[in-house]
Amino acid sequence: MNKKRIILITGRSGAGKTSTMGILEDMGYHCIDQFPVKLLNSFASVISQESDPRYDYIALATNLTDFGEFHRVFSGMDHDVRVLILDCNADELLRRYKSTRRTHPMLVSNKATTLEDAIYLEGEMLKDLKDTAFLTIDTTFLKANELKTKINQYFALTSQPSFSISFISFGYKNGVPMDA
């Protein structure tokens, strides 16, 4: 059995879990967002026995209410398990929710009655989890490229910077490519 790196990602809703998953996926991680808790034990068992190198680097994102179960299952395994917590200022979260017009998960599940209550409740839940974190990132003032740099700094699969070259074939009669 080869040792796997498993990143458990949690944090306040709206703090950037989905963006972080996209960054990790681009880096080569196998990413699963909002994995059902009921399938967790089966998934952990399969992953432990899996020898395919595509599954050596896994990132799982979950909400704060389910994180305890994720941490319990994976912290007992003989793998490199790291917890990444994403946090954000309450005022910025309010702004983000108002601009995207998405509904907060705690409002959907009737655990809170207002957006402000939902953000406050998640903040309280987060206080209890901070000591489990390998890394906590406050995304309040981070731009997407700054978040990418920070994630790459701590979770890169290689120490060498990536470099890519694109070869594009085109004909002058059709015009020069827009991104040339």
mmCIF file of C-alpha atoms in Angstrom:
data_model
loop_
_atom_site.group_PDB
_atom_site.id
_atom_site.type_symbol
_atom_site.label_atom_id
_atom_site.label_comp_id
_atom_site.label_asym_id
_atom_site.label_seq_id
_atom_site.Cartn_x
_atom_site.Cartn_y
_atom_site.Cartn_z
ATOM 1 C CA MET A 1 0.000 0.000 0.000
ATOM 2 C CA ASN A 2 1.411 3.388 -0.939
ATOM 3 C CA LYS A 3 0.915 6.340 1.368
ATOM 4 C CA LYS A 4 -1.541 8.868 0.004
ATOM 5 C CA ARG A 5 -1.855 12.578 0.630
ATOM 6 C CA ILE A 6 -5.412 13.442 1.588
ATOM 7 C CA ILE A 7 -6.444 17.056 2.067
ATOM 8 C CA LEU A 8 -9.655 17.653 3.993
ATOM 9 C CA ILE A 9 -11.010 21.094 3.166
ATOM 10 C CA THR A 10 -13.628 22.845 5.242
ATOM 11 C CA GLY A 11 -14.519 26.340 6.326
ATOM 12 C CA ARG A 12 -17.243 28.897 6.214
ATOM 13 C CA SER A 13 -19.629 28.688 3.302
ATOM 14 C CA GLY A 14 -18.578 31.297 0.770
ATOM 15 C CA ALA A 15 -14.945 31.369 1.921
ATOM 16 C CA GLY A 16 -13.630 29.684 -1.228
ATOM 17 C CA LYS A 17 -13.833 25.891 -0.892
ATOM 18 C CA THR A 18 -14.993 25.398 -4.480
ATOM 19 C CA SER A 19 -12.301 27.729 -5.837
ATOM 20 C CA THR A 20 -9.697 25.867 -3.790
ATOM 21 C CA MET A 21 -10.900 22.544 -5.180
ATOM 22 C CA GLY A 22 -10.459 23.884 -8.713
ATOM 23 C CA ILE A 23 -6.911 24.981 -7.911
ATOM 24 C CA LEU A 24 -6.033 21.594 -6.401
ATOM 25 C CA GLU A 25 -7.565 19.777 -9.368
ATOM 26 C CA ASP A 26 -5.376 21.835 -11.719
ATOM 27 C CA MET A 27 -2.374 20.822 -9.595
ATOM 28 C CA GLY A 28 -3.118 17.113 -10.084
ATOM 29 C CA TYR A 29 -5.260 16.207 -7.078
ATOM 30 C CA HIS A 30 -8.321 13.979 -7.426
ATOM 31 C CA CYS A 31 -11.007 16.305 -6.007
ATOM 32 C CA ILE A 32 -14.431 15.513 -4.596
ATOM 33 C CA ASP A 33 -16.706 18.293 -3.362
ATOM 34 C CA GLN A 34 -19.563 17.613 -0.915
ATOM 35 C CA PHE A 35 -18.967 13.870 -0.669
ATOM 36 C CA PRO A 36 -21.896 12.143 1.131
ATOM 37 C CA VAL A 37 -21.053 11.237 4.735
ATOM 38 C CA LYS A 38 -22.895 7.898 4.497
ATOM 39 C CA LEU A 39 -20.420 6.701 1.834
ATOM 40 C CA LEU A 40 -17.344 7.877 3.726
ATOM 41 C CA ASN A 41 -16.292 4.592 5.386
ATOM 42 C CA SER A 42 -16.619 2.681 2.108
ATOM 43 C CA PHE A 43 -14.663 5.355 0.251
ATOM 44 C CA ALA A 44 -11.884 5.361 2.872
ATOM 45 C CA SER A 45 -11.604 1.575 2.634
ATOM 46 C CA VAL A 46 -11.399 1.619 -1.168
ATOM 47 C CA ILE A 47 -8.836 4.428 -1.188
ATOM 48 C CA SER A 48 -6.614 2.592 1.303
ATOM 49 C CA GLN A 49 -6.487 -0.444 -0.975
ATOM 50 C CA GLU A 50 -6.220 1.462 -4.276
ATOM 51 C CA SER A 51 -2.830 1.182 -5.982
ATOM 52 C CA ASP A 52 -3.581 3.393 -9.004
ATOM 53 C CA PRO A 53 -1.228 6.417 -8.734
ATOM 54 C CA ARG A 54 -4.015 8.726 -9.960
ATOM 55 C CA TYR A 55 -5.484 8.425 -6.462
ATOM 56 C CA ASP A 56 -2.291 9.156 -4.511
ATOM 57 C CA TYR A 57 -3.357 12.785 -4.054
ATOM 58 C CA ILE A 58 -6.947 13.362 -2.965
ATOM 59 C CA ALA A 59 -8.790 16.495 -1.856
ATOM 60 C CA LEU A 60 -12.193 16.270 -0.176
ATOM 61 C CA ALA A 61 -14.257 19.367 0.576
ATOM 62 C CA THR A 62 -17.040 19.284 3.127
ATOM 63 C CA ASN A 63 -19.165 21.713 5.080
ATOM 64 C CA LEU A 64 -18.510 22.424 8.742
ATOM 65 C CA THR A 65 -21.381 20.265 9.999
ATOM 66 C CA ASP A 66 -19.972 17.099 8.369
ATOM 67 C CA PHE A 67 -16.279 17.809 8.950
ATOM 68 C CA GLY A 68 -16.066 15.962 12.288
ATOM 69 C CA GLU A 69 -16.982 12.660 10.656
ATOM 70 C CA PHE A 70 -14.501 13.207 7.805
ATOM 71 C CA HIS A 71 -11.729 13.996 10.262
ATOM 72 C CA ARG A 72 -12.565 10.977 12.446
ATOM 73 C CA VAL A 73 -12.459 8.548 9.510
ATOM 74 C CA PHE A 74 -9.305 9.851 7.828
ATOM 75 C CA SER A 75 -7.186 10.805 10.852
ATOM 76 C CA GLY A 76 -7.090 7.144 11.906
ATOM 77 C CA MET A 77 -5.576 6.093 8.585
ATOM 78 C CA ASP A 78 -1.886 5.680 7.828
ATOM 79 C CA HIS A 79 -1.807 8.427 5.208
ATOM 80 C CA ASP A 80 -0.578 12.006 5.022
ATOM 81 C CA VAL A 81 -3.862 13.664 6.063
ATOM 82 C CA ARG A 82 -3.868 17.459 6.135
ATOM 83 C CA VAL A 83 -6.707 19.756 7.129
ATOM 84 C CA LEU A 84 -7.158 23.028 5.270
ATOM 85 C CA ILE A 85 -9.565 25.515 6.812
ATOM 86 C CA LEU A 86 -10.825 28.490 4.823
ATOM 87 C CA ASP A 87 -12.152 31.456 6.743
ATOM 88 C CA CYS A 88 -13.445 34.864 5.783
ATOM 89 C CA ASN A 89 -14.654 38.017 7.505
ATOM 90 C CA ALA A 90 -18.431 38.055 8.139
ATOM 91 C CA ASP A 91 -18.920 41.365 6.304
ATOM 92 C CA GLU A 92 -17.141 40.020 3.223
ATOM 93 C CA LEU A 93 -19.226 36.821 3.337
ATOM 94 C CA LEU A 94 -22.400 38.921 3.427
ATOM 95 C CA ARG A 95 -21.170 40.873 0.416
ATOM 96 C CA ARG A 96 -20.292 37.667 -1.464
ATOM 97 C CA TYR A 97 -23.678 36.096 -0.772
ATOM 98 C CA LYS A 98 -25.530 39.215 -1.823
ATOM 99 C CA SER A 99 -23.544 39.503 -5.053
ATOM 100 C CA THR A 100 -23.977 35.831 -6.033
ATOM 101 C CA ARG A 101 -27.562 35.554 -4.747
ATOM 102 C CA ARG A 102 -26.881 32.028 -3.535
ATOM 103 C CA THR A 103 -28.619 30.595 -0.487
ATOM 104 C CA HIS A 104 -26.483 29.733 2.525
ATOM 105 C CA PRO A 105 -26.530 25.981 3.314
ATOM 106 C CA MET A 106 -27.606 26.617 6.915
ATOM 107 C CA LEU A 107 -30.664 28.470 5.646
ATOM 108 C CA VAL A 108 -31.507 25.586 3.326
ATOM 109 C CA SER A 109 -31.253 23.071 6.189
ATOM 110 C CA ASN A 110 -33.225 25.362 8.567
ATOM 111 C CA LYS A 111 -30.340 25.582 11.063
ATOM 112 C CA ALA A 112 -30.480 29.387 10.846
ATOM 113 C CA THR A 113 -33.194 31.898 10.025
ATOM 114 C CA THR A 114 -31.115 34.752 8.601
ATOM 115 C CA LEU A 115 -27.912 34.978 6.597
ATOM 116 C CA GLU A 116 -26.237 36.821 9.469
ATOM 117 C CA ASP A 117 -27.200 34.021 11.905
ATOM 118 C CA ALA A 118 -25.873 31.373 9.520
ATOM 119 C CA ILE A 119 -22.523 33.139 9.170
ATOM 120 C CA TYR A 120 -22.298 33.602 12.953
ATOM 121 C CA LEU A 121 -23.103 29.915 13.624
ATOM 122 C CA GLU A 122 -20.431 28.765 11.198
ATOM 123 C CA GLY A 123 -17.947 31.093 12.883
ATOM 124 C CA GLU A 124 -18.709 29.452 16.231
ATOM 125 C CA MET A 125 -18.321 25.968 14.732
ATOM 126 C CA LEU A 126 -15.021 26.988 13.175
ATOM 127 C CA LYS A 127 -13.528 28.004 16.536
ATOM 128 C CA ASP A 128 -13.616 24.381 17.692
ATOM 129 C CA LEU A 129 -11.830 23.105 14.573
ATOM 130 C CA LYS A 130 -8.907 25.510 14.228
ATOM 131 C CA ASP A 131 -6.559 23.312 16.293
ATOM 132 C CA THR A 132 -6.982 20.430 13.793
ATOM 133 C CA ALA A 133 -5.762 22.525 10.858
ATOM 134 C CA PHE A 134 -2.536 21.999 8.971
ATOM 135 C CA LEU A 135 -3.233 25.400 7.438
ATOM 136 C CA THR A 136 -5.868 28.105 7.875
ATOM 137 C CA ILE A 137 -6.293 30.658 5.101
ATOM 138 C CA ASP A 138 -8.267 33.863 5.549
ATOM 139 C CA THR A 139 -9.677 34.647 2.101
ATOM 140 C CA THR A 140 -11.214 38.001 3.052
ATOM 141 C CA PHE A 141 -8.791 40.108 1.022
ATOM 142 C CA LEU A 142 -7.332 37.434 -1.277
ATOM 143 C CA LYS A 143 -7.753 37.559 -5.022
ATOM 144 C CA ALA A 144 -8.077 34.255 -6.921
ATOM 145 C CA ASN A 145 -4.457 34.312 -8.106
ATOM 146 C CA GLU A 146 -3.228 35.003 -4.549
ATOM 147 C CA LEU A 147 -5.230 32.038 -3.257
ATOM 148 C CA LYS A 148 -3.700 29.883 -5.995
ATOM 149 C CA THR A 149 -0.187 30.960 -5.008
ATOM 150 C CA LYS A 150 -0.837 30.180 -1.347
ATOM 151 C CA ILE A 151 -2.368 26.758 -2.093
ATOM 152 C CA ASN A 152 0.517 25.939 -4.420
ATOM 153 C CA GLN A 153 3.015 26.963 -1.744
ATOM 154 C CA TYR A 154 1.690 24.383 0.741
ATOM 155 C CA PHE A 155 0.270 21.580 -1.412
ATOM 156 C CA ALA A 156 2.350 21.461 -4.623
ATOM 157 C CA LEU A 157 3.087 17.956 -5.876
ATOM 158 C CA THR A 158 6.497 18.962 -7.241
ATOM 159 C CA SER A 159 8.999 21.571 -6.189
ATOM 160 C CA GLN A 160 9.594 22.621 -9.778
ATOM 161 C CA PRO A 161 7.472 25.376 -11.290
ATOM 162 C CA SER A 162 5.271 24.196 -14.131
ATOM 163 C CA PHE A 163 5.997 25.345 -17.645
ATOM 164 C CA SER A 164 3.933 24.621 -20.715
ATOM 165 C CA ILE A 165 4.243 25.397 -24.396
ATOM 166 C CA SER A 166 1.285 25.429 -26.777
ATOM 167 C CA PHE A 167 1.701 24.833 -30.489
ATOM 168 C CA ILE A 168 -1.168 26.309 -32.488
ATOM 169 C CA SER A 169 -1.672 25.661 -36.167
ATOM 170 C CA PHE A 170 -3.449 28.332 -38.186
ATOM 171 C CA GLY A 171 -3.832 29.641 -41.705
ATOM 172 C CA TYR A 172 -3.364 33.318 -42.573
ATOM 173 C CA LYS A 173 -6.434 33.298 -44.800
ATOM 174 C CA ASN A 174 -8.556 32.642 -41.662
ATOM 175 C CA GLY A 175 -6.780 35.350 -39.674
ATOM 176 C CA VAL A 176 -4.249 35.241 -36.870
ATOM 177 C CA PRO A 177 -5.471 33.442 -33.689
ATOM 178 C CA MET A 178 -6.902 35.839 -31.094
ATOM 179 C CA ASP A 179 -4.494 34.678 -28.372
ATOM 180 C CA ALA A 180 -1.329 34.729 -30.543
#
